[in-house]
Tab-separated table of C-alpha atoms and ligand atoms in Angstrom:
chain	number	residue	atom	x	y	z
A	238	MET	CA	83.952	109.737	103.103
A	239	GLU	CA	83.863	108.155	106.519
A	240	CYS	CA	82.413	104.809	107.634
A	241	ARG	CA	82.343	103.698	111.267
A	242	PHE	CA	82.552	100.075	112.384
A	243	SER	CA	82.477	99.656	116.179
A	244	SER	CA	85.819	101.149	117.206
A	245	LEU	CA	87.264	101.550	113.703
A	246	ILE	CA	86.872	104.533	111.402
A	247	VAL	CA	87.509	103.911	107.703
A	248	ASP	CA	88.208	107.090	105.739
A	249	GLN	CA	87.944	106.532	101.981
A	250	PHE	CA	89.106	109.090	99.423
A	251	PRO	CA	89.999	109.201	95.725
A	252	CYS	CA	93.615	108.835	94.579
A	253	LEU	CA	95.170	108.980	91.097
A	254	SER	CA	92.584	108.571	88.308
A	255	ASP	CA	90.343	105.833	89.705
A	256	ASN	CA	91.960	104.372	92.848
A	257	TYR	CA	90.640	104.738	96.378
A	258	GLY	CA	92.832	105.389	99.388
A	259	PHE	CA	91.780	103.962	102.746
A	260	LEU	CA	92.808	105.104	106.215
A	261	LEU	CA	91.835	102.963	109.201
A	262	HIS	CA	91.826	104.575	112.597
A	263	ASP	CA	91.311	102.694	115.844
A	264	THR	CA	89.538	105.024	118.255
A	265	ARG	CA	90.591	102.931	121.269
A	266	THR	CA	94.340	103.000	120.693
A	267	GLY	CA	94.721	105.945	118.300
A	268	LEU	CA	96.577	103.744	115.796
A	269	THR	CA	96.206	104.506	112.094
A	270	ALA	CA	96.885	102.312	109.073
A	271	THR	CA	96.564	102.751	105.345
A	272	VAL	CA	95.589	99.910	103.051
A	273	ASP	CA	97.906	100.327	100.044
A	274	THR	CA	99.600	103.568	99.091
A	275	PRO	CA	98.307	104.702	95.701
A	276	GLN	CA	99.439	108.310	96.186
A	277	HIS	CA	101.523	109.467	99.118
A	278	THR	CA	100.546	113.145	98.744
A	279	ALA	CA	96.803	112.416	98.926
A	280	ILE	CA	97.332	110.070	101.884
A	281	THR	CA	99.486	112.568	103.780
A	282	GLU	CA	96.958	115.354	103.154
A	283	ARG	CA	94.149	113.218	104.489
A	284	LEU	CA	96.169	112.248	107.566
A	285	THR	CA	96.878	115.928	108.227
A	286	GLU	CA	93.196	116.834	107.838
A	287	ARG	CA	92.238	114.139	110.315
A	288	GLY	CA	95.084	114.908	112.721
A	289	TRP	CA	96.319	111.320	112.530
A	290	SER	CA	99.845	109.957	112.208
A	291	LEU	CA	100.569	106.795	110.201
A	292	ASP	CA	101.647	103.643	112.046
A	293	ILE	CA	101.121	100.820	109.563
A	294	ILE	CA	100.923	100.225	105.816
A	295	LEU	CA	99.039	97.090	104.768
A	296	ASN	CA	99.814	96.166	101.147
A	297	THR	CA	97.502	93.864	99.189
A	298	HIS	CA	99.848	93.372	96.215
A	299	TRP	CA	102.882	94.862	94.527
A	300	HIS	CA	101.368	96.932	91.691
A	301	PHE	CA	102.667	100.484	91.657
A	302	ASP	CA	99.240	102.051	92.221
A	303	HIS	CA	99.134	100.087	95.516
A	304	THR	CA	102.720	100.461	96.768
A	305	GLY	CA	104.002	103.606	95.022
A	306	GLY	CA	103.728	105.709	98.179
A	307	ASN	CA	105.334	103.170	100.530
A	308	LEU	CA	108.815	104.658	100.768
A	309	ALA	CA	107.789	108.313	100.969
A	310	LEU	CA	105.264	107.534	103.727
A	311	LYS	CA	107.759	105.369	105.621
A	312	LYS	CA	110.344	108.137	105.417
A	313	HIS	CA	107.868	110.697	106.713
A	314	PHE	CA	106.111	108.662	109.411
A	315	GLY	CA	108.483	105.777	110.199
A	316	CYS	CA	105.546	103.384	109.762
A	317	GLU	CA	105.786	99.591	109.545
A	318	ILE	CA	105.132	98.089	106.107
A	319	ILE	CA	103.324	94.752	106.014
A	320	GLY	CA	102.926	92.957	102.692
A	321	PRO	CA	102.657	89.570	101.016
A	322	GLU	CA	105.596	87.201	101.376
A	323	ALA	CA	105.096	85.791	97.875
A	324	GLU	CA	105.768	89.199	96.268
A	325	GLY	CA	109.307	89.377	97.679
A	326	ASP	CA	111.156	92.632	97.222
A	327	ARG	CA	108.517	94.007	94.875
A	328	ILE	CA	106.840	95.473	98.000
A	329	PRO	CA	109.047	98.553	98.596
A	330	GLY	CA	110.287	98.884	102.176
A	331	ARG	CA	108.478	95.806	103.453
A	332	ASP	CA	109.273	95.132	107.137
A	333	ARG	CA	107.015	92.184	107.732
A	334	ALA	CA	106.013	89.410	105.343
A	335	ILE	CA	102.554	87.870	105.612
A	336	LYS	CA	100.782	84.988	103.921
A	337	ASP	CA	97.454	83.202	103.740
A	338	GLY	CA	96.189	82.175	107.175
A	339	ASP	CA	98.228	84.702	109.152
A	340	ARG	CA	96.462	86.520	111.939
A	341	LEU	CA	97.407	90.080	112.793
A	342	THR	CA	96.102	92.578	115.281
A	343	PHE	CA	95.389	96.197	114.428
A	344	GLY	CA	94.851	98.106	117.653
A	345	GLU	CA	92.550	95.661	119.394
A	346	SER	CA	90.969	94.283	116.217
A	347	PRO	CA	91.913	90.853	114.871
A	348	VAL	CA	92.800	90.806	111.184
A	349	GLU	CA	92.813	87.658	109.055
A	350	VAL	CA	95.048	87.468	105.999
A	351	ILE	CA	93.416	85.580	103.125
A	352	GLY	CA	95.539	84.696	100.113
A	353	THR	CA	93.697	85.466	96.862
A	354	PRO	CA	96.212	84.790	94.066
A	355	GLY	CA	95.155	85.473	90.493
A	356	HIS	CA	95.496	89.206	89.838
A	357	THR	CA	99.065	88.835	91.146
A	358	LYS	CA	100.579	85.653	92.504
A	359	GLY	CA	100.839	86.904	96.100
A	360	HIS	CA	97.700	89.057	96.375
A	361	VAL	CA	96.153	89.044	99.853
A	362	ILE	CA	93.029	90.555	101.336
A	363	PHE	CA	92.614	91.791	104.902
A	364	TYR	CA	89.502	90.638	106.738
A	365	PHE	CA	88.442	92.227	110.037
A	366	PRO	CA	85.936	89.695	111.430
A	367	GLU	CA	84.828	91.769	114.438
A	368	GLU	CA	83.974	94.782	112.297
A	369	GLY	CA	82.704	92.664	109.387
A	370	ILE	CA	84.833	94.468	106.809
A	371	ALA	CA	87.443	93.393	104.265
A	372	PHE	CA	89.929	95.251	102.104
A	373	VAL	CA	89.996	93.298	98.880
A	374	GLY	CA	92.495	95.254	96.761
A	375	ASP	CA	92.212	94.299	93.102
A	376	THR	CA	90.673	90.850	93.686
A	377	LEU	CA	87.011	91.889	93.569
A	378	PHE	CA	85.298	95.018	92.278
A	379	SER	CA	81.687	96.031	92.245
A	380	LEU	CA	80.222	93.796	89.498
A	381	GLY	CA	83.774	92.877	88.434
A	382	CYS	CA	87.063	91.304	89.421
A	383	GLY	CA	90.760	91.923	88.861
A	384	ARG	CA	92.511	91.046	85.621
A	385	LEU	CA	94.508	87.834	85.633
A	386	PHE	CA	98.028	89.216	85.273
A	387	GLU	CA	99.849	86.445	87.134
A	388	GLY	CA	97.308	83.697	87.673
A	389	ASP	CA	94.961	81.448	85.749
A	390	PRO	CA	91.167	81.268	85.834
A	391	ALA	CA	91.058	78.205	88.129
A	392	GLN	CA	93.242	79.953	90.690
A	393	MET	CA	91.230	83.190	90.579
A	394	TRP	CA	87.942	81.309	90.787
A	395	GLN	CA	89.229	79.556	93.909
A	396	SER	CA	90.303	82.902	95.383
A	397	LEU	CA	86.906	84.439	94.669
A	398	SER	CA	85.180	81.371	96.097
A	399	ARG	CA	87.034	81.899	99.376
A	400	LEU	CA	86.095	85.562	99.419
A	401	ARG	CA	82.509	84.583	98.644
A	402	ALA	CA	82.448	82.337	101.733
A	403	LEU	CA	82.751	85.321	104.103
A	404	PRO	CA	79.543	86.368	105.898
A	405	GLU	CA	76.903	87.883	103.561
A	406	ASP	CA	76.855	91.239	105.317
A	407	THR	CA	80.625	91.762	105.049
A	408	VAL	CA	81.417	95.262	103.793
A	409	LEU	CA	84.055	95.143	101.053
A	410	PHE	CA	86.410	97.997	100.253
A	411	CYS	CA	87.756	97.516	96.736
A	412	ALA	CA	90.592	99.581	95.359
A	413	HIS	CA	89.138	101.091	92.176
A	414	GLU	CA	86.021	102.884	90.976
A	415	TYR	CA	85.317	100.572	88.042
A	416	SER	CA	81.659	99.933	88.774
A	417	ALA	CA	80.012	101.662	85.792
A	418	ALA	CA	82.235	99.930	83.208
A	419	ASN	CA	81.735	96.638	85.031
A	420	ALA	CA	77.977	97.147	85.053
A	421	ARG	CA	77.926	97.786	81.277
A	422	PHE	CA	79.844	94.552	80.735
A	423	ALA	CA	77.708	92.501	83.132
A	424	LEU	CA	74.525	93.708	81.407
A	425	SER	CA	76.008	92.717	78.030
A	426	LEU	CA	75.977	89.052	79.082
A	427	GLY	CA	72.201	89.010	78.592
A	428	LEU	CA	71.352	87.469	81.960
A	429	ASP	CA	67.856	87.484	83.387
A	430	ASN	CA	68.954	88.773	86.791
A	431	SER	CA	66.850	91.460	88.438
A	432	ALA	CA	69.485	91.997	91.162
A	433	LEU	CA	72.008	92.861	88.454
A	434	THR	CA	69.623	95.197	86.623
A	435	ALA	CA	68.826	97.035	89.846
A	436	ARG	CA	72.477	97.305	90.895
A	437	ALA	CA	73.528	98.587	87.481
A	438	ALA	CA	70.845	101.285	87.578
A	439	ALA	CA	71.925	102.340	91.075
A	440	ILE	CA	75.576	102.477	89.974
A	441	PHE	CA	74.852	104.611	86.892
A	442	ALA	CA	72.765	106.997	89.000
A	443	ALA	CA	75.462	107.287	91.675
A	444	ARG	CA	78.175	107.955	89.101
A	445	ASP	CA	75.980	110.593	87.415
A	446	ARG	CA	75.947	112.350	90.799
A	447	ASP	CA	79.725	111.815	91.050
A	448	GLU	CA	79.257	109.649	94.147
A	449	PRO	CA	81.471	106.649	95.003
A	450	THR	CA	79.993	103.161	94.582
A	451	VAL	CA	82.494	101.688	97.058
A	452	PRO	CA	82.224	100.113	99.623
A	453	ILE	CA	79.976	97.243	98.597
A	454	LYS	CA	78.200	94.426	100.445
A	455	LEU	CA	79.215	90.842	99.768
A	456	GLY	CA	75.589	89.678	99.697
A	457	ASP	CA	74.769	92.204	96.959
A	458	GLU	CA	77.771	91.078	94.906
A	459	LYS	CA	76.836	87.403	95.284
A	460	ALA	CA	73.428	88.202	93.826
A	461	ALA	CA	74.612	90.333	90.906
A	462	ASN	CA	78.330	90.023	90.119
A	463	PRO	CA	78.831	87.491	87.285
A	464	PHE	CA	82.399	86.819	88.459
A	465	LEU	CA	81.023	85.443	91.732
A	466	ARG	CA	78.386	83.379	89.894
A	467	ALA	CA	80.471	81.147	87.634
A	468	ASP	CA	78.762	78.105	89.188
A	469	ASP	CA	75.304	79.449	88.285
A	470	PRO	CA	73.927	77.306	85.436
A	471	ALA	CA	72.109	80.392	84.083
A	472	LEU	CA	75.436	82.145	83.512
A	473	ALA	CA	76.981	79.091	81.856
A	474	ALA	CA	73.953	78.886	79.560
A	475	ALA	CA	74.007	82.620	78.787
A	476	ILE	CA	77.574	82.424	77.496
A	477	GLY	CA	76.896	79.262	75.520
A	478	CYS	CA	78.852	76.830	77.735
A	479	PRO	CA	76.019	74.961	79.485
A	480	ASN	CA	78.092	72.022	80.686
A	481	ALA	CA	81.347	73.781	81.503
A	482	ALA	CA	82.952	73.626	84.943
A	483	PRO	CA	82.738	76.834	87.030
A	484	ALA	CA	86.431	77.647	86.516
A	485	GLU	CA	85.935	77.421	82.739
A	486	VAL	CA	82.835	79.606	82.875
A	487	PHE	CA	84.769	82.091	84.991
A	488	GLY	CA	87.660	82.038	82.511
A	489	GLU	CA	85.343	82.658	79.558
A	490	VAL	CA	83.594	85.577	81.281
A	491	ARG	CA	86.949	87.075	82.296
A	492	ALA	CA	88.263	86.721	78.725
A	493	ARG	CA	85.155	88.456	77.355
A	494	LYS	CA	85.625	91.303	79.823
A	495	ASP	CA	89.250	91.679	78.686
A	496	ARG	CA	87.968	92.180	75.125
A	497	PHE	CA	84.935	94.297	76.039
B	113	ZN	ZN1	96.654	95.619	90.748
């Protein structure tokens, strides 16, 4: 599936059981990057189909379904591997360490690195302000968010709050097709939220047709995703914690999802 954003093409395709692979191609310079490397064979096949070489790997975090193809792709293409400083040598073959606040350039497009610790301690997202797109890895999913493997609820809530502050029409590429399971959980919270009901119905219909539900729009997530609404008094009330702080509400919702 291809999306075009001014001079960037994003090619999205399934990898492994429920990951997405993403190729970014700059039509001005001919440069190509991949965000994460879930499966080097699928990525190489897609590059061949498109007639593109691979210049850059951008890693969001160290998990194997995001970095497992790094070394094979580097060996084949000689590409540069850019990944979070805080994840040290857990990013295989990393050439360049990045951290929150860093500014990169891909082709002629500026890229802002935003640290979003919580799922892992060094997780970063890549925001392309000129194109209005962001690659959010396992920080945010459609109607969901990443599990807290290395962070606590307060840290993840802060990370999601920063993501939430991006412009409403930002297009978000998340790394997994988890939307239907997330929708079932979000509906189980018993919220009176018509945006959520409508989104869930659209997700179930798309999955019945075997269509991807990624990418997503930040504005749509802000309206419907309970993990972006932990400061909504209606959510706090729905889970029986009417006076809890947003980070506590977030933590309770995340814990319920873990058990769902
Ligand atoms: Zn992960």
